[in-house]
Coordinates of C-alpha atoms in Angstrom, one line a residue:
X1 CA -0.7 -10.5 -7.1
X2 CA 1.1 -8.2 -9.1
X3 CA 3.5 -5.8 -7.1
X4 CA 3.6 -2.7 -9.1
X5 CA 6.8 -1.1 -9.2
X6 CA 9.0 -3.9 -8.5
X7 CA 10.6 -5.5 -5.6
X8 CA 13.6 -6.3 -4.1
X9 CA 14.8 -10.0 -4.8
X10 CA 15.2 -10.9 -1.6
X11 CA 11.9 -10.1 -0.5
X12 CA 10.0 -12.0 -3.3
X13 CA 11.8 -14.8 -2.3
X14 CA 10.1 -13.8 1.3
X15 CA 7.0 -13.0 0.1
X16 CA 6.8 -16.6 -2.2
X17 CA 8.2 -18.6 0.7
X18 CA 5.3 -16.8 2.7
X19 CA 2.4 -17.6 0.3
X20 CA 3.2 -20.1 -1.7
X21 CA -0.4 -20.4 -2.7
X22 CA 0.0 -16.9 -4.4
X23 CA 1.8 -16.0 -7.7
X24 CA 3.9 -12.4 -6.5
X25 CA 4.8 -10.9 -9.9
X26 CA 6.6 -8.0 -9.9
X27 CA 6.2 -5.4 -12.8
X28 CA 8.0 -2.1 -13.0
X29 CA 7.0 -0.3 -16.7
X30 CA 3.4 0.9 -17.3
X31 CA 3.7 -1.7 -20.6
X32 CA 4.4 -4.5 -18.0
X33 CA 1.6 -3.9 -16.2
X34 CA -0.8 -3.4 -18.8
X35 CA -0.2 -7.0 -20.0
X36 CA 0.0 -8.2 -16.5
X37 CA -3.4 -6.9 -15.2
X38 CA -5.4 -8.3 -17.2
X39 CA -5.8 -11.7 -15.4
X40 CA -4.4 -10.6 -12.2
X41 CA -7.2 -10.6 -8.8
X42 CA -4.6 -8.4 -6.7
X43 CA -2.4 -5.3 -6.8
X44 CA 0.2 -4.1 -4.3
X45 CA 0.7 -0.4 -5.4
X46 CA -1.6 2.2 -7.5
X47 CA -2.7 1.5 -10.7
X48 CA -3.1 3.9 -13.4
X49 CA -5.9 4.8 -14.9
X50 CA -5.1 3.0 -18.2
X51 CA -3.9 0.1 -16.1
X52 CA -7.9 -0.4 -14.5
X53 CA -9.5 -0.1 -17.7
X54 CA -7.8 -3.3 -18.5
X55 CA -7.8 -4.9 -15.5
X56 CA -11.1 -7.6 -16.1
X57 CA -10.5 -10.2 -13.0
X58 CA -9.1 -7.4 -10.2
X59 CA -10.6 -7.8 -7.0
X60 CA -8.2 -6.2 -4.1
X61 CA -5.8 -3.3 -4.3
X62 CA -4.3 -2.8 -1.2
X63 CA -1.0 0.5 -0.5
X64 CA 1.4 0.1 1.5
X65 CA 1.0 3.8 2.6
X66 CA -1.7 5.3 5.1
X67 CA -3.1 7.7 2.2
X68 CA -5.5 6.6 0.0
X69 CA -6.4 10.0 -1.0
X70 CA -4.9 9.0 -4.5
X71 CA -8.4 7.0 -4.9
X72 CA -10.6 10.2 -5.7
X73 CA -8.6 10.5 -9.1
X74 CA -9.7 7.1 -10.2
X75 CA -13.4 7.2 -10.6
X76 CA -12.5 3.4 -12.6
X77 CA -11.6 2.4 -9.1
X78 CA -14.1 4.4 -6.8
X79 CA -17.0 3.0 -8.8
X80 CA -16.3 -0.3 -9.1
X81 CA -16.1 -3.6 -6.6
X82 CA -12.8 -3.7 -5.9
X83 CA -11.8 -3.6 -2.1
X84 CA -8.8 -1.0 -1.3
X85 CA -7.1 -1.4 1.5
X86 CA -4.0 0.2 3.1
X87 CA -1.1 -0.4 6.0
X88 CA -2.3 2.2 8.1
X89 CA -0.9 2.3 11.6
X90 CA 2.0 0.3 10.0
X91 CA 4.8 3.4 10.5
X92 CA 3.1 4.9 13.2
X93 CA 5.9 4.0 15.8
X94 CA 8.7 5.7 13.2
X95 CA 6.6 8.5 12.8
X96 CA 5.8 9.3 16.2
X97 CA 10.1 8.8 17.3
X98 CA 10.8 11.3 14.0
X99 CA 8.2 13.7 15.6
X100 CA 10.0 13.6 19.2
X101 CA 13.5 13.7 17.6

């Protein structure tokens, strides 16, 4: 799973503690992730659209986010296979204290 945009240290080590089954790499440049995709099943983060057009294995994509609106603007994405998924409801408890504060 390649974790575009990097990652703390800490939590890879969380992460590949978690799953050891799964290879977390993390890749920050656009560069990185162009040679990274190409084999990789699984994104955490958006790709680009020059990132997709590589990407020849990619089965998930999943955001952290509760948008996915970002999809629309990656017709490589939209019409192809690949599941996209998202951590809705996952700040819903901040969101809702920020609201009342």
């Amino acid at each position: 799973m390649l974790l575009l945009g990097g990652i703390p240290e800490e939590r890879l080590q969380d992460l590949r503690a978690s799953a050891p089954e799964v290879d977390f790499v993390p890749v920050r440049s656009t560069q990185e992730q162009l040679a990274a995709i190409v084999d990789a099943d699984a994104t955490y983060g958006w790709p680009s659209r020059d990132v997709l057009r590589v990407a020849r294995r990619l089965r998930w994509v999943h955001v952290g986010g509760a948008g996915i609106e970002h999809i629309r603007t990656l017709p490589e994405l939209v019409d192809s296979d690949v599941l996209v998924t998202n951590g809705r409801g996952t700040m819903a408890r901040s969101v809702a204290d920020h609201t009342f504060g």
